[in-house]
Short mmCIF file of C-alpha atoms in Angstrom, two decimals:
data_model
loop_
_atom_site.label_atom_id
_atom_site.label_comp_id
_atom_site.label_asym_id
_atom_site.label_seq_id
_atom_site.Cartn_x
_atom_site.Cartn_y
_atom_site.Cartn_z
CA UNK L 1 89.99 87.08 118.55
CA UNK L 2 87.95 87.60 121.66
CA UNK L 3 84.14 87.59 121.52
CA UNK L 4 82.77 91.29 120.45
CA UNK L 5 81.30 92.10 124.17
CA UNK L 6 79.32 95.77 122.96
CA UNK L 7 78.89 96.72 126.80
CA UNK L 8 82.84 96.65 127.77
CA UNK L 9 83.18 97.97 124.64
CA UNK L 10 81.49 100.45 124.85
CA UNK L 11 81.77 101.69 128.29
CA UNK L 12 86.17 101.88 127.32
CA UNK L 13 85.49 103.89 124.72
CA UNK L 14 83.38 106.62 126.50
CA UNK L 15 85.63 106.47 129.73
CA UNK L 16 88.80 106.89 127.12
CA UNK L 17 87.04 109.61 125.08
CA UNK L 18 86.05 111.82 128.41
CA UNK L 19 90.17 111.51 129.85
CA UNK L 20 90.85 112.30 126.13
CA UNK L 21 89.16 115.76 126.23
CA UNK L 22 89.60 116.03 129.86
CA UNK L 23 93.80 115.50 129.79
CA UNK L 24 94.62 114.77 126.29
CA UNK L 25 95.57 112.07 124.10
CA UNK L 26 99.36 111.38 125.01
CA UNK L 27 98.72 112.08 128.60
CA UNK L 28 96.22 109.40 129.53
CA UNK L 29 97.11 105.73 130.43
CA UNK L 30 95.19 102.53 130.31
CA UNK L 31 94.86 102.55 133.42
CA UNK L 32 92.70 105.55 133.85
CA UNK L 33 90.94 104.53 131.22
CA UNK L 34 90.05 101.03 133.10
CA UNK L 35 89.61 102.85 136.38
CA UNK L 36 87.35 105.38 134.64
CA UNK L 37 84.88 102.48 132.85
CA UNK L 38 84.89 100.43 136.43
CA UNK L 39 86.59 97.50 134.11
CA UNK L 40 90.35 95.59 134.44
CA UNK L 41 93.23 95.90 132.27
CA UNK L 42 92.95 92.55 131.22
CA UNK L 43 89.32 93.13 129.42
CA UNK L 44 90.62 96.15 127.90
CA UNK L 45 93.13 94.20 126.77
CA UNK L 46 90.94 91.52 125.93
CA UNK L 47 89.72 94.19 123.20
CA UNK L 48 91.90 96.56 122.34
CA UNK L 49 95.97 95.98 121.27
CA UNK L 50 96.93 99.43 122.84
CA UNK L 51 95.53 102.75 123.88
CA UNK L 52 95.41 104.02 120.32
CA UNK L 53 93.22 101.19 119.26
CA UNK L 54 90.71 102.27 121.98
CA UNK L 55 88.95 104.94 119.40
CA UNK L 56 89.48 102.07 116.55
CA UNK L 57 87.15 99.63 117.85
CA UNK L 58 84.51 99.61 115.58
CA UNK L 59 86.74 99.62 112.52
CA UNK L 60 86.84 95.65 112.49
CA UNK L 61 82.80 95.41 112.78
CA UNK L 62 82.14 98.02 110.40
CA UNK L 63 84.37 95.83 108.06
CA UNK L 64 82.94 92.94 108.90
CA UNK L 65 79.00 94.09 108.06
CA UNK L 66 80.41 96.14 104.58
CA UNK L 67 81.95 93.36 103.60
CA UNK L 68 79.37 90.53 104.37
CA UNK L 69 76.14 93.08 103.01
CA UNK L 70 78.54 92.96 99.44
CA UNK L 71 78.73 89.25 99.45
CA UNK L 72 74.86 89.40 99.58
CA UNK L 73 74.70 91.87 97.39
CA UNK L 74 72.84 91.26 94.01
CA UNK L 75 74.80 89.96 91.20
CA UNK L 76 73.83 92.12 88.97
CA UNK L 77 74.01 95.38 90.23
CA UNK L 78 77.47 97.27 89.14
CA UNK L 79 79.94 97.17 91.41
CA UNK L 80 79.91 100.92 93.04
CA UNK L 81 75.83 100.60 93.67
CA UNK L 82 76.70 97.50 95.44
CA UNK L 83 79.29 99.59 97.97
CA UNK L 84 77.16 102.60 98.62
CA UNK L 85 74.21 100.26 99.51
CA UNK L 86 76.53 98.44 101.93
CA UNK L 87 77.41 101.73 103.14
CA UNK L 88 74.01 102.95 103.80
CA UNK L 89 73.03 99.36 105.24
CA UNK L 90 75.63 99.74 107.88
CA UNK L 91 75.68 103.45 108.25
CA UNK L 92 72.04 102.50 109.53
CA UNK L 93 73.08 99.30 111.68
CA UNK L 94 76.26 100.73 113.51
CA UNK L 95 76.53 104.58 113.28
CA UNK L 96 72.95 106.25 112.97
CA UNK L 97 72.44 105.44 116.62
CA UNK L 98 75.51 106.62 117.83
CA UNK L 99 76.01 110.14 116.09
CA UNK L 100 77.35 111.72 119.09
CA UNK L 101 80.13 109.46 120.14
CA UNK L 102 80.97 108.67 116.78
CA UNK L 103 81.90 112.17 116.38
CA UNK L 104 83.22 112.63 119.14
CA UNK L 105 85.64 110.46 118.69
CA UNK L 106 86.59 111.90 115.22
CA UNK L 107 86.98 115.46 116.54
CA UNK L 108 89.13 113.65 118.95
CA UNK L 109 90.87 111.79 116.19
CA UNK L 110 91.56 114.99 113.99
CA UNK L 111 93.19 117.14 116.40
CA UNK L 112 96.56 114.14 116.97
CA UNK L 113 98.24 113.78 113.43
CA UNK L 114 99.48 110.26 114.70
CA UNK L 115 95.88 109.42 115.16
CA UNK L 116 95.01 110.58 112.13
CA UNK L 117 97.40 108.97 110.26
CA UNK L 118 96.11 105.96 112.12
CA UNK L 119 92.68 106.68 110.68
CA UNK L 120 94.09 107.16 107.18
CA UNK L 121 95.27 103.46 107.70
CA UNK L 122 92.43 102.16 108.44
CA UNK L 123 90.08 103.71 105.78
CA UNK L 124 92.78 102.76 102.94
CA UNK L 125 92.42 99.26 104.67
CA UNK L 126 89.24 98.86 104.06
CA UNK L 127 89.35 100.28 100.75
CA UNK L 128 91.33 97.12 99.89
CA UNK L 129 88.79 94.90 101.97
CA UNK L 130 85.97 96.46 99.69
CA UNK L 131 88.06 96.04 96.18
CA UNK L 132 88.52 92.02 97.71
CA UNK L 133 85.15 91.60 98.24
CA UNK L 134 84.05 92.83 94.97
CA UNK L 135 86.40 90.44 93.24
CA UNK L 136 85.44 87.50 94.85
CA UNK L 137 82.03 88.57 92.76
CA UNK L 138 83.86 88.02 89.63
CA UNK L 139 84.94 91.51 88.71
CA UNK L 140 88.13 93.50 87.13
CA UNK L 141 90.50 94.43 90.06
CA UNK L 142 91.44 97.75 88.51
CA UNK L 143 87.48 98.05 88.49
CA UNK L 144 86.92 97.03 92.09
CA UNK L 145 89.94 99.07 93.12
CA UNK L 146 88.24 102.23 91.34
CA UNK L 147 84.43 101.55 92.63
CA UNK L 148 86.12 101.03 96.41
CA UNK L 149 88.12 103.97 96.03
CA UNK L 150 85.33 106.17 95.19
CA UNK L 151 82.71 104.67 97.28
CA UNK L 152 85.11 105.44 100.51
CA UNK L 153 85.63 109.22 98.71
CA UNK L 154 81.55 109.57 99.12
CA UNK L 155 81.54 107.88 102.51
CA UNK L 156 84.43 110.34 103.84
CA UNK L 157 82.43 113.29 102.53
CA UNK L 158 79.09 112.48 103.78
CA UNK L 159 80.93 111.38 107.28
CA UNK L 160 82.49 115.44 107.60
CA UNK L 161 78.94 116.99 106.84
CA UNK L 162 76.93 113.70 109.47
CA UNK L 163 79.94 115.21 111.99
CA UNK L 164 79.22 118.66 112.05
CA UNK L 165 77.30 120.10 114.42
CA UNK L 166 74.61 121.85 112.50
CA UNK L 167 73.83 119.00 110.70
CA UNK L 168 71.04 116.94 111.01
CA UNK L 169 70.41 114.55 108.16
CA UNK L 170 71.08 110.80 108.07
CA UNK L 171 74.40 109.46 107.04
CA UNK L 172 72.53 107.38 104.23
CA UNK L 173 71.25 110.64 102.55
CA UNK L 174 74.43 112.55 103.08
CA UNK L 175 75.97 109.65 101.33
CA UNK L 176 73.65 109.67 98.59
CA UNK L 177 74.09 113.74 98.25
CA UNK L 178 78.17 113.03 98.30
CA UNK L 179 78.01 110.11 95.55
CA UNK L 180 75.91 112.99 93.59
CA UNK L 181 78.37 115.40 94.39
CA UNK L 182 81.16 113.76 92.89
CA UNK L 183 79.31 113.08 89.64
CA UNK L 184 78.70 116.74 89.31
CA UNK L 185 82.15 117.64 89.75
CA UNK L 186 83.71 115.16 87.34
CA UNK L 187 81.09 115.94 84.49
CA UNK L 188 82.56 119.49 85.09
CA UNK L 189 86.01 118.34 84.18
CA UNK L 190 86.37 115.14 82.12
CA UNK L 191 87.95 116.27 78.76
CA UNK L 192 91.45 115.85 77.61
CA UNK L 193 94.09 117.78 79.46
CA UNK L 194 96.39 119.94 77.45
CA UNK L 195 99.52 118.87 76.53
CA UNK X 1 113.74 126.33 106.27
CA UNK X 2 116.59 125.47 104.48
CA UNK X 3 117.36 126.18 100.71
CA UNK X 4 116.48 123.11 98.36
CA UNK X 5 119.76 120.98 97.50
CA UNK X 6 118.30 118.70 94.52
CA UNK X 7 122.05 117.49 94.71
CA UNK X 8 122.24 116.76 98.50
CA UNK X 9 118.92 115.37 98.63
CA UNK X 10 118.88 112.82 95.71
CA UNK X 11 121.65 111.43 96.81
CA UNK X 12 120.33 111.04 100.58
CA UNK X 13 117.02 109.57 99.13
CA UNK X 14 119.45 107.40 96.63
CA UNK X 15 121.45 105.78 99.77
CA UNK X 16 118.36 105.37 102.14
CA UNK X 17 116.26 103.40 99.67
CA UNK X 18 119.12 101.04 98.66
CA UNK X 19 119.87 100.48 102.63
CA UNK X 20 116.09 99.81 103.13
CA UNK X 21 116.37 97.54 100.32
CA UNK X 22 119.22 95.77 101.82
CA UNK X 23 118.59 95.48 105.51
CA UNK X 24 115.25 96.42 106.11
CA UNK X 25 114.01 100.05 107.04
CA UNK X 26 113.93 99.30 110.78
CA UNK X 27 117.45 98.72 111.00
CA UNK X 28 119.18 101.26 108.81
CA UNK X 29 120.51 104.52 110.99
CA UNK X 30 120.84 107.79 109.68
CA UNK X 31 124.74 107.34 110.11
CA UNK X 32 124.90 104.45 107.47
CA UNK X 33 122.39 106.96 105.13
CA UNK X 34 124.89 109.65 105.23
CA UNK X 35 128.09 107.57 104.94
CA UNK X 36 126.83 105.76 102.01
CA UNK X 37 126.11 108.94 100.38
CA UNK X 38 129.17 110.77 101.39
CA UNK X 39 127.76 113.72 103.51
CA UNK X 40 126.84 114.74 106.92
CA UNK X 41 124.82 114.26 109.37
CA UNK X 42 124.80 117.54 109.31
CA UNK X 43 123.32 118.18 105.88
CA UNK X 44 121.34 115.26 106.62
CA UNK X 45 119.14 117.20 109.52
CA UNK X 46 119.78 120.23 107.34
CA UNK X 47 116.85 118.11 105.18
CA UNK X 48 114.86 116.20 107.12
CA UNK X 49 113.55 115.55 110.04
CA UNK X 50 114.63 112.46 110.61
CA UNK X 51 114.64 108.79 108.93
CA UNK X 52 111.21 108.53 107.91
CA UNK X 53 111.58 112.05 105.85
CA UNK X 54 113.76 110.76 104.07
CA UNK X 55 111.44 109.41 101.79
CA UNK X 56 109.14 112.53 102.29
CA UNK X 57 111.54 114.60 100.37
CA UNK X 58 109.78 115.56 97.24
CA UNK X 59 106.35 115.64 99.33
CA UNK X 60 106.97 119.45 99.67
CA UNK X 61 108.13 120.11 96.48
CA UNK X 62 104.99 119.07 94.89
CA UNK X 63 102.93 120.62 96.78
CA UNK X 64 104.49 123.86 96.69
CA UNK X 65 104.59 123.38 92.24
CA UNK X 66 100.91 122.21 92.72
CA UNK X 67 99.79 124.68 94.57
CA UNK X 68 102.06 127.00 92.56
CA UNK X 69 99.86 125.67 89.35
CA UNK X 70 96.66 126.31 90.49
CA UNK X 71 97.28 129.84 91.60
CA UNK X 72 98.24 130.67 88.26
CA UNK X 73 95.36 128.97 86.21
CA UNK X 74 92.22 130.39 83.99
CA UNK X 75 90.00 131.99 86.31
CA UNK X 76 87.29 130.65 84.24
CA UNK X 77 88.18 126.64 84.53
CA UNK X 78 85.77 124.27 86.97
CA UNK X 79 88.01 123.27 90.08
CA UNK X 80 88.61 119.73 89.48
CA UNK X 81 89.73 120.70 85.73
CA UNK X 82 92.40 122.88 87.49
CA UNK X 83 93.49 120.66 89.75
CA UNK X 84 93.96 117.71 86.96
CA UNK X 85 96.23 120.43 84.95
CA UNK X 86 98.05 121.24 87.83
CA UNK X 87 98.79 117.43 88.70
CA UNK X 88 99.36 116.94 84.96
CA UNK X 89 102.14 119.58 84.76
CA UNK X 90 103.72 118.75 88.16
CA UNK X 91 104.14 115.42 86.83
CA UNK X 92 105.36 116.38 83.45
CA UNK X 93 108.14 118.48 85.76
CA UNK X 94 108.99 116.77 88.69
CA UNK X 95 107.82 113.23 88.46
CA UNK X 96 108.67 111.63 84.76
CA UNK X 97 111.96 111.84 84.87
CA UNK X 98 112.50 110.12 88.06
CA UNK X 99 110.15 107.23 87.49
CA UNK X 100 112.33 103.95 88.84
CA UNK X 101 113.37 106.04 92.17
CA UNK X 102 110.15 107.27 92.83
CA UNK X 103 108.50 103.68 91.85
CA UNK X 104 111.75 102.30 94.62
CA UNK X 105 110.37 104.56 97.01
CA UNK X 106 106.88 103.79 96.95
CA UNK X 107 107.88 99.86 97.20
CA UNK X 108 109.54 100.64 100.45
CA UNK X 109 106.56 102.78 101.71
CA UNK X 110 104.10 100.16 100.69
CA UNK X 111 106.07 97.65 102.27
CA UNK X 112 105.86 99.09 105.96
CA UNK X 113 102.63 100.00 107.47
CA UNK X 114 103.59 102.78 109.43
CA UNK X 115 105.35 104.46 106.06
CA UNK X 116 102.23 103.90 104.46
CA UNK X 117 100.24 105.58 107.20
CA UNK X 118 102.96 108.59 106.54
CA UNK X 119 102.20 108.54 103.30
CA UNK X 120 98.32 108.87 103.51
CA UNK X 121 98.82 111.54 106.25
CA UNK X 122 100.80 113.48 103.69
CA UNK X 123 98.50 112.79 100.79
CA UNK X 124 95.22 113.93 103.19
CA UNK X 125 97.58 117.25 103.78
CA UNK X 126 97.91 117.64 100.11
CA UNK X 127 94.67 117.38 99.72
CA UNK X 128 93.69 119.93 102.01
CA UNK X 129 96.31 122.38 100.76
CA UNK X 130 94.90 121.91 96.99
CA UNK X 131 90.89 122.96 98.81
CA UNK X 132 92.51 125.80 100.25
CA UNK X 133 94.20 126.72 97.09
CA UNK X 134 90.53 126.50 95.10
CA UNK X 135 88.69 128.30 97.89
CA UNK X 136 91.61 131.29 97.35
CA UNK X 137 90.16 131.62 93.81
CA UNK X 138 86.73 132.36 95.53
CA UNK X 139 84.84 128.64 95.37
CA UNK X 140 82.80 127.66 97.61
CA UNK X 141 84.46 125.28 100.61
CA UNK X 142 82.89 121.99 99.84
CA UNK X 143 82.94 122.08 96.66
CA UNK X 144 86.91 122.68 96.61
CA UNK X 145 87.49 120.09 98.88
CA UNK X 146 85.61 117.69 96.89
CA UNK X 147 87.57 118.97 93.32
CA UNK X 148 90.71 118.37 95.87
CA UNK X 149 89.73 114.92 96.85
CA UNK X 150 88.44 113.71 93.38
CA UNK X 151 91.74 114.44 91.91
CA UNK X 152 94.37 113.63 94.43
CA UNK X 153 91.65 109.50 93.69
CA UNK X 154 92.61 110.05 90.22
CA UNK X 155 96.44 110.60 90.88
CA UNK X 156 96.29 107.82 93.64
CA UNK X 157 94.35 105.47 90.83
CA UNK X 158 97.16 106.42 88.06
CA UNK X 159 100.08 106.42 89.82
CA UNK X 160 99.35 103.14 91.18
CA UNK X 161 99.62 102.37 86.98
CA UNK X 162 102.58 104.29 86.67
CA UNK X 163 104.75 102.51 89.30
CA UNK X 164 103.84 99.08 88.06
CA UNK X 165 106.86 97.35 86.00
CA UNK X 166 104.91 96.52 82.90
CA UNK X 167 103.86 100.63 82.54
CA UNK X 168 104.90 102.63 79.91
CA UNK X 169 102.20 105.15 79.60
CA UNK X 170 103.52 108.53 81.09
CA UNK X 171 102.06 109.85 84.43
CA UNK X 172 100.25 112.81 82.84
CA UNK X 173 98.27 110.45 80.46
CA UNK X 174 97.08 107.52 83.05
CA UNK X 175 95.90 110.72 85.13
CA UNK X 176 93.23 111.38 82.18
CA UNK X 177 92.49 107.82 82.00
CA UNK X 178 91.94 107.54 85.84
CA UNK X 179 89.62 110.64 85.58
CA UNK X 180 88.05 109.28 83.05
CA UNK X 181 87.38 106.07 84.17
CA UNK X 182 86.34 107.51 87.84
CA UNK X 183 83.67 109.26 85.45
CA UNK X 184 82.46 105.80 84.09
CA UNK X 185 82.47 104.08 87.62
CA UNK X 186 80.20 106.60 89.02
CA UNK X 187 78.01 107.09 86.05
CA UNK X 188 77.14 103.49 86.60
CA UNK X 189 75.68 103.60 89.69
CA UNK X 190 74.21 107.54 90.49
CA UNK X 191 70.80 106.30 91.70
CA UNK X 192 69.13 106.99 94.77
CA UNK X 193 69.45 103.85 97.74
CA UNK X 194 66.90 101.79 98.32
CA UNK X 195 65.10 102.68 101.49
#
């Protein structure tokens, strides 16, 4: 693993967003992309496996922070509490700041099915990374598996409405409002289904 | 689109999974698929796209029931409540009675990343289709999407159970428990973030 350099970083992700819009997805090469950020091949290489990995580059630092902030995480808090406050931690670390390229690389993201599928990959990837880490605090898997699951469920609802346009709140109280949401719809439902 | 051919169809899905089994996915060609299961490749492309659909085959069908089920329910039910029915009685029909090859296929999917990423991208589509289907009974968009995604946790959660080799329980009934116990996780930990 090379060292996390945020600068190169950085600057291929904006010059590969901009040929994105400007050309498309499938039509741009790394080597625009290089030419575009004023950078070589071999540091985008350094970084990034392929051109597709390009808008995935925060993935593995996002991890990274979730992960460590539940290792630190109080041992007696239950086990979804834990993940939402690791969400909002990071939210505030890594995405606050950058609002508008974050989304902009998600509108870019949802309009190429192979990129979304890509996505989808990587969120059910950490979703295992989050049920891990909550095991290694001594809980039930099928537990971890559940509070992971629906902690990413909140986090994927509270990142549409943080994308939108119109929207203006933080990502930690949209999370907050989604967690909410969810509660509101399952007391709703929860009895026995016919048979 | 082509008619529906259970007969054609199970016995394409029958062949590919035991050649994925027995060389790999990677290296099995529609042309062994369709000789082991003594068609065409005709009828083959008549059904699928091409190798990866394969495994896709009952993806549309249950959608199309799903969808099918909510259309028809109580007008008067909370969203997530129809949506659990609907997955309930779509299992009851199309699932239970195929539980080793559908618990095959999801060991081949789970066993190759980019199947997997197929699989979510399918999943996230079914999800989507189920919103829709709520917001055609006049709900408001959010709130069907997060009914959708709620459930479609729940039937990820329980069919997870259901595929495991030591499972009995039918489909419909882990899909109560997983509701249920989605219910518990989250009533354990709605309160605001810390600052």
């Amino acid at each position: 693993m090379p060292r996390w350099k945020p600068g190169a970083v950085d600057r291929l992700q904006t010059a590969a967003l901009e040929l994105f819009d400007e050309q498309g997805f499938e039509r741009t090469t790394v080597a625009e992309i290089v030419q575009r950020a004023g950078l070589t091949q071999r540091t985008f290489f350094n970084h990034f496996a392929d051109k597709r990995e390009v808008l995935f580059g925060l993935s593995s630092e996002l991890q990274r922070e979730i992960i460590g902030e539940i290792a630190a995480a109080d041992a007696a808090l239950p086990p979804l509490e834990v993940v939402m406050r690791a969400l909002g931690a990071v939210a505030d670390k890594l995405l606050e700041h950058r609002r508008a390229v974050v989304a902009h690389r998600y509108a870019v993201i949802a309009a190429n099915p192979e990129l979304m599928e890509r996505e989808l990959g990587k969120n059910a990837a950490l979703t295992d990374a989050i049920a891990a880490a909550l095991r290694e605090r001594g809980g039930d898997a099928d537990a971890a598996y559940l509070a992971a699951s629906v902690a990413m469920l909140a986090e994927q609802v509270a990142f549409r409405a943080w994308t939108r346009p119109d929207e203006t709140r933080a990502l930690r109280d949209l999370l907050q409002d989604a967690l909410h949401a969810v509660r509101t719809t399952v007391d709703a439902a929860d009895r026995p289904l016919p048979a």
